[in-house]
Amino acid sequence: MVESTTSGSSSDTNGPVCAQLLTQLNTAYQHLAPDAQALFYNQENGGKPPLVGIQLMVPKPSKDYRFMKWNWPLIRKTCFWSLMSVLAGCTALVIGVIATMPRKCDPAVQWWQGSVFYEIFPASFQDSSKGGDGIGDLRGITMRLDYLKKLGVRGIRLNSIFPAAHYPEYYRNIENLTDLNKQLGTLDDFSKLVREIHRQNMSLILDLPLYPFIKTLYSESTPFEKQNKTDKAVHERRNVTDTVILQEIIPTIPSMPQQAIQNIQMFERSNTYQNYNNISDNSVTTAINVWLKRGVDGFYLKGLEHYVNEESFTDILMHWKSILGSERIFICHIDALNAAKTVAAKNSILMKVDLVDIPLNIANGTKEIKRQIEDVTKGILFEKPDYSWVHWSIGSVDSKRIASTISVKNATLSATLLGLMLPGTPNIFYGDEIGIMDCECEDHKDLAHVHNLPPMYWDGIGDSDIKFASIGVTAWLPESTKPLETSLFGTIAEMINLRSETTPIYVKAVLKENQVLANCDIRYADDEIIVIERWYPRRNSYVFLANLGNKSQIKDLSFLYYGGQVVVGPSYRLNKDVYFKELTIPPGEAFVIKLDK
């Protein structure tokens, strides 16, 4: 039995509970008398004597333990709040990582890659003058930027805005590349247009008509030193990346000492600097510098194919690109790439020109459309990921209107949607988004070369009631008649929005096993029906389907796909499930289907 005691210092009684118990136990055993122990054992053990030699060892008094003096309340608080701090930090870290993670793992693209461009002939877009001269101007384009923004346009292309005699009827007869045609406005009007375009996160691209205004690319006032054969070979080697092609270019130099190579490189650099001096006062170089200072974001080098075989071409193009930088772009026609005779010239275009313009003719049937598209997707532009992107043009200033060339007059929007479905950067010619036609005017037969440039039709288009010109003002060409009715009206904006958000559509190609694959397949092109699929790994595929014929057709395409949901198309089809077993497609109609996974 253990007796409680009240003896002991106040420090013992006020210590921790464990210390008090040890103290009491020690004191109790110290107070057990021998007689009391004997009596206890006699009663319990039948009178047997107690065991001898067994002693109870009691630990030291509590005051001898160091941990007894620690500040345990503070330790407990410190541990608790430290644990809470660690948990809060971990929670904040997890939340921060989740918040900063991208919502989509989409491939990175530049602003011009996959976006939509809009080509404008300024004299036919909008006349802003109250008195009215019947000619569109820069202020009129500024008035209509909200319309282009809602349409989803990213880049605005302006055709020739330069001084020309008898503008706009003979706009190609330009006088210089640095001034602005007075009938379009002033340089202040141009500056305001650039500011507003940039404020709405759009970019301005200017067409530079090189041919026939420019006779040669290098400066005529400074003699251009003709390269010898050795320098020409090394110069071409610098512009070619394929080692196999290098061996074909320099067969006469199987091996050279290191010192000889260094001497050639030094000579090459000095010669290049001299070439740059020769082209520094080139009229095109001057024009590029002038318009860049005025805020232009890129240039379409029209007629570049006439200069690609000049000896100075690769140096000049490299120099121009160095002036532009990485954020501004060059565009050229596919004819420039086809006209280049040397590998160096071809590679210079593929590496220095950002977009290669490819016109697409849709007037000769779906089989011809398939051939044109596959010639591009299986061609040189898709051989390497760093090569130029495709700039698809179905309509342009150099061709007749879509609505005036196809047999189904209301299929203009279907053709425009087709262009928006292709891999690359599509281009819309002004008015094709609503289906305007060429000017059919008996009084202007002498102006047949501009009949594809009628003033824009604005009735019921956009949020404004303003027409092309003020009431009572005669336009420079008869204004466009009302476009034909179509169930696809308004779908262009929907398609551009889908394109901007959908990886399978806006990317150019897929890189698989170091091989560039165009993620575009023409799955069907017969009976004026065309089916185009755009795909991307681990994403839903999208299918464009159009009837470019004159008759309504019922097709069984279940051998291609099972079904999906219409995401762009006529209102009666929109957001509804469709099945390819039995598809009814009226003439001139098109829609985009999101396939089931």
PDB file of C-alpha atoms in Angstrom, residues 278-399:
ATOM      1  CA  ASN A 278      24.868  47.799-102.420  1.00  0.00           C
ATOM      2  CA  ILE A 279      21.286  47.040-101.395  1.00  0.00           C
ATOM      3  CA  SER A 280      21.004  49.512 -98.526  1.00  0.00           C
ATOM      4  CA  ASP A 281      19.725  52.249-100.840  1.00  0.00           C
ATOM      5  CA  ASN A 282      17.506  49.859-102.818  1.00  0.00           C
ATOM      6  CA  SER A 283      14.056  51.377-103.354  1.00  0.00           C
ATOM      7  CA  VAL A 284      12.343  48.325-101.858  1.00  0.00           C
ATOM      8  CA  THR A 285      14.628  48.406 -98.818  1.00  0.00           C
ATOM      9  CA  THR A 286      13.823  52.085 -98.377  1.00  0.00           C
ATOM     10  CA  ALA A 287      10.088  51.400 -98.664  1.00  0.00           C
ATOM     11  CA  ILE A 288      10.285  48.605 -96.074  1.00  0.00           C
ATOM     12  CA  ASN A 289      12.072  50.880 -93.613  1.00  0.00           C
ATOM     13  CA  VAL A 290       9.622  53.742 -94.188  1.00  0.00           C
ATOM     14  CA  TRP A 291       6.470  51.678 -93.686  1.00  0.00           C
ATOM     15  CA  LEU A 292       7.898  49.819 -90.702  1.00  0.00           C
ATOM     16  CA  LYS A 293       8.375  53.182 -88.982  1.00  0.00           C
ATOM     17  CA  ARG A 294       4.717  53.894 -89.737  1.00  0.00           C
ATOM     18  CA  GLY A 295       3.657  50.741 -87.873  1.00  0.00           C
ATOM     19  CA  VAL A 296       3.156  48.115 -90.590  1.00  0.00           C
ATOM     20  CA  ASP A 297       3.426  44.501 -89.351  1.00  0.00           C
ATOM     21  CA  GLY A 298       4.360  42.777 -92.588  1.00  0.00           C
ATOM     22  CA  PHE A 299       4.571  42.870 -96.369  1.00  0.00           C
ATOM     23  CA  TYR A 300       3.286  40.836 -99.283  1.00  0.00           C
ATOM     24  CA  LEU A 301       6.146  40.914-101.811  1.00  0.00           C
ATOM     25  CA  LYS A 302       4.073  40.765-104.993  1.00  0.00           C
ATOM     26  CA  GLY A 303       5.986  39.769-108.098  1.00  0.00           C
ATOM     27  CA  LEU A 304       8.954  38.375-106.162  1.00  0.00           C
ATOM     28  CA  GLU A 305       9.136  35.486-108.639  1.00  0.00           C
ATOM     29  CA  HIS A 306      10.683  37.844-111.207  1.00  0.00           C
ATOM     30  CA  TYR A 307      13.798  38.382-109.054  1.00  0.00           C
ATOM     31  CA  VAL A 308      14.524  35.024-107.386  1.00  0.00           C
ATOM     32  CA  ASN A 309      17.266  34.086-109.841  1.00  0.00           C
ATOM     33  CA  GLU A 310      19.310  37.252-109.423  1.00  0.00           C
ATOM     34  CA  GLU A 311      22.709  36.617-107.889  1.00  0.00           C
ATOM     35  CA  SER A 312      21.979  39.034-105.055  1.00  0.00           C
ATOM     36  CA  PHE A 313      18.569  37.559-104.205  1.00  0.00           C
ATOM     37  CA  THR A 314      19.516  35.492-101.143  1.00  0.00           C
ATOM     38  CA  ASP A 315      21.555  38.330 -99.612  1.00  0.00           C
ATOM     39  CA  ILE A 316      18.811  40.864-100.207  1.00  0.00           C
ATOM     40  CA  LEU A 317      16.074  38.661 -98.783  1.00  0.00           C
ATOM     41  CA  MET A 318      18.219  37.934 -95.740  1.00  0.00           C
ATOM     42  CA  HIS A 319      18.835  41.655 -95.303  1.00  0.00           C
ATOM     43  CA  TRP A 320      15.129  42.460 -95.560  1.00  0.00           C
ATOM     44  CA  LYS A 321      14.279  39.808 -92.988  1.00  0.00           C
ATOM     45  CA  SER A 322      16.886  41.205 -90.600  1.00  0.00           C
ATOM     46  CA  ILE A 323      15.153  44.581 -90.883  1.00  0.00           C
ATOM     47  CA  LEU A 324      11.758  43.033 -90.206  1.00  0.00           C
ATOM     48  CA  GLY A 325      12.745  40.986 -87.170  1.00  0.00           C
ATOM     49  CA  SER A 326      10.934  37.951 -85.819  1.00  0.00           C
ATOM     50  CA  GLU A 327       7.557  39.539 -85.056  1.00  0.00           C
ATOM     51  CA  ARG A 328       6.853  40.933 -88.530  1.00  0.00           C
ATOM     52  CA  ILE A 329       6.246  38.818 -91.584  1.00  0.00           C
ATOM     53  CA  PHE A 330       6.843  38.403 -95.308  1.00  0.00           C
ATOM     54  CA  ILE A 331       4.372  36.827 -97.738  1.00  0.00           C
ATOM     55  CA  CYS A 332       5.114  35.784-101.304  1.00  0.00           C
ATOM     56  CA  HIS A 333       3.327  33.856-104.053  1.00  0.00           C
ATOM     57  CA  ILE A 334       3.990  30.154-104.665  1.00  0.00           C
ATOM     58  CA  ASP A 335       5.296  31.197-108.101  1.00  0.00           C
ATOM     59  CA  ALA A 336       8.402  32.596-106.400  1.00  0.00           C
ATOM     60  CA  LEU A 337       9.222  29.184-104.956  1.00  0.00           C
ATOM     61  CA  ASN A 338       8.536  27.436-108.263  1.00  0.00           C
ATOM     62  CA  ALA A 339      10.596  29.936-110.231  1.00  0.00           C
ATOM     63  CA  ALA A 340      13.724  29.588-108.070  1.00  0.00           C
ATOM     64  CA  LYS A 341      16.323  27.610-110.018  1.00  0.00           C
ATOM     65  CA  THR A 342      18.956  27.231-107.310  1.00  0.00           C
ATOM     66  CA  VAL A 343      18.675  25.353-104.064  1.00  0.00           C
ATOM     67  CA  ALA A 344      19.994  28.397-102.225  1.00  0.00           C
ATOM     68  CA  ALA A 345      17.177  30.573-103.552  1.00  0.00           C
ATOM     69  CA  LYS A 346      14.540  27.976-102.654  1.00  0.00           C
ATOM     70  CA  ASN A 347      15.881  27.575 -99.140  1.00  0.00           C
ATOM     71  CA  SER A 348      16.091  31.312 -98.717  1.00  0.00           C
ATOM     72  CA  ILE A 349      12.375  31.597 -99.481  1.00  0.00           C
ATOM     73  CA  LEU A 350      11.440  28.662 -97.263  1.00  0.00           C
ATOM     74  CA  MET A 351      13.403  30.014 -94.287  1.00  0.00           C
ATOM     75  CA  LYS A 352      12.954  33.796 -94.647  1.00  0.00           C
ATOM     76  CA  VAL A 353       9.408  34.099 -96.002  1.00  0.00           C
ATOM     77  CA  ASP A 354       6.791  33.367 -93.338  1.00  0.00           C
ATOM     78  CA  LEU A 355       3.754  32.679 -95.554  1.00  0.00           C
ATOM     79  CA  VAL A 356       3.583  31.345 -99.100  1.00  0.00           C
ATOM     80  CA  ASP A 357       0.385  32.364-100.868  1.00  0.00           C
ATOM     81  CA  ILE A 358      -1.377  29.548-102.738  1.00  0.00           C
ATOM     82  CA  PRO A 359      -4.506  30.393-104.772  1.00  0.00           C
ATOM     83  CA  LEU A 360      -7.110  27.653-104.723  1.00  0.00           C
ATOM     84  CA  ASN A 361      -9.375  27.294-107.756  1.00  0.00           C
ATOM     85  CA  ILE A 362     -12.680  25.668-106.839  1.00  0.00           C
ATOM     86  CA  ALA A 363     -14.514  26.151-110.138  1.00  0.00           C
ATOM     87  CA  ASN A 364     -13.412  22.849-111.718  1.00  0.00           C
ATOM     88  CA  GLY A 365     -15.001  20.336-109.365  1.00  0.00           C
ATOM     89  CA  THR A 366     -14.149  18.523-106.164  1.00  0.00           C
ATOM     90  CA  LYS A 367     -11.606  16.161-107.738  1.00  0.00           C
ATOM     91  CA  GLU A 368      -9.569  19.117-108.931  1.00  0.00           C
ATOM     92  CA  ILE A 369      -9.856  20.701-105.468  1.00  0.00           C
ATOM     93  CA  LYS A 370      -8.515  17.491-103.945  1.00  0.00           C
ATOM     94  CA  ARG A 371      -5.585  17.424-106.372  1.00  0.00           C
ATOM     95  CA  GLN A 372      -4.636  21.033-105.611  1.00  0.00           C
ATOM     96  CA  ILE A 373      -4.758  20.551-101.848  1.00  0.00           C
ATOM     97  CA  GLU A 374      -2.794  17.302-101.868  1.00  0.00           C
ATOM     98  CA  ASP A 375      -0.147  18.788-104.160  1.00  0.00           C
ATOM     99  CA  VAL A 376       0.516  21.283-101.372  1.00  0.00           C
ATOM    100  CA  THR A 377       0.177  19.047 -98.311  1.00  0.00           C
ATOM    101  CA  LYS A 378       2.446  16.435 -99.885  1.00  0.00           C
ATOM    102  CA  GLY A 379       4.880  18.995-101.258  1.00  0.00           C
ATOM    103  CA  ILE A 380       7.960  20.859-100.106  1.00  0.00           C
ATOM    104  CA  LEU A 381       6.163  23.222 -97.706  1.00  0.00           C
ATOM    105  CA  PHE A 382       5.398  20.288 -95.413  1.00  0.00           C
ATOM    106  CA  GLU A 383       8.836  18.675 -95.474  1.00  0.00           C
ATOM    107  CA  LYS A 384      10.247  20.498 -92.434  1.00  0.00           C
ATOM    108  CA  PRO A 385       8.537  22.213 -89.486  1.00  0.00           C
ATOM    109  CA  ASP A 386      10.557  25.420 -89.904  1.00  0.00           C
ATOM    110  CA  TYR A 387       9.467  26.004 -93.487  1.00  0.00           C
ATOM    111  CA  SER A 388       6.956  28.663 -94.506  1.00  0.00           C
ATOM    112  CA  TRP A 389       3.290  28.248 -93.670  1.00  0.00           C
ATOM    113  CA  VAL A 390       0.637  28.068 -96.369  1.00  0.00           C
ATOM    114  CA  HIS A 391      -1.448  31.169 -97.065  1.00  0.00           C
ATOM    115  CA  TRP A 392      -4.600  29.885 -98.790  1.00  0.00           C
ATOM    116  CA  SER A 393      -6.404  32.329-101.085  1.00  0.00           C
ATOM    117  CA  ILE A 394      -9.684  31.322-102.713  1.00  0.00           C
ATOM    118  CA  GLY A 395     -10.454  34.866-103.846  1.00  0.00           C
ATOM    119  CA  SER A 396      -8.067  37.792-104.363  1.00  0.00           C
ATOM    120  CA  VAL A 397      -7.554  41.079-106.155  1.00  0.00           C
ATOM    121  CA  ASP A 398      -6.001  39.147-109.050  1.00  0.00           C
ATOM    122  CA  SER A 399      -8.891  36.759-109.730  1.00  0.00           C
TER     123      SER A 399
END
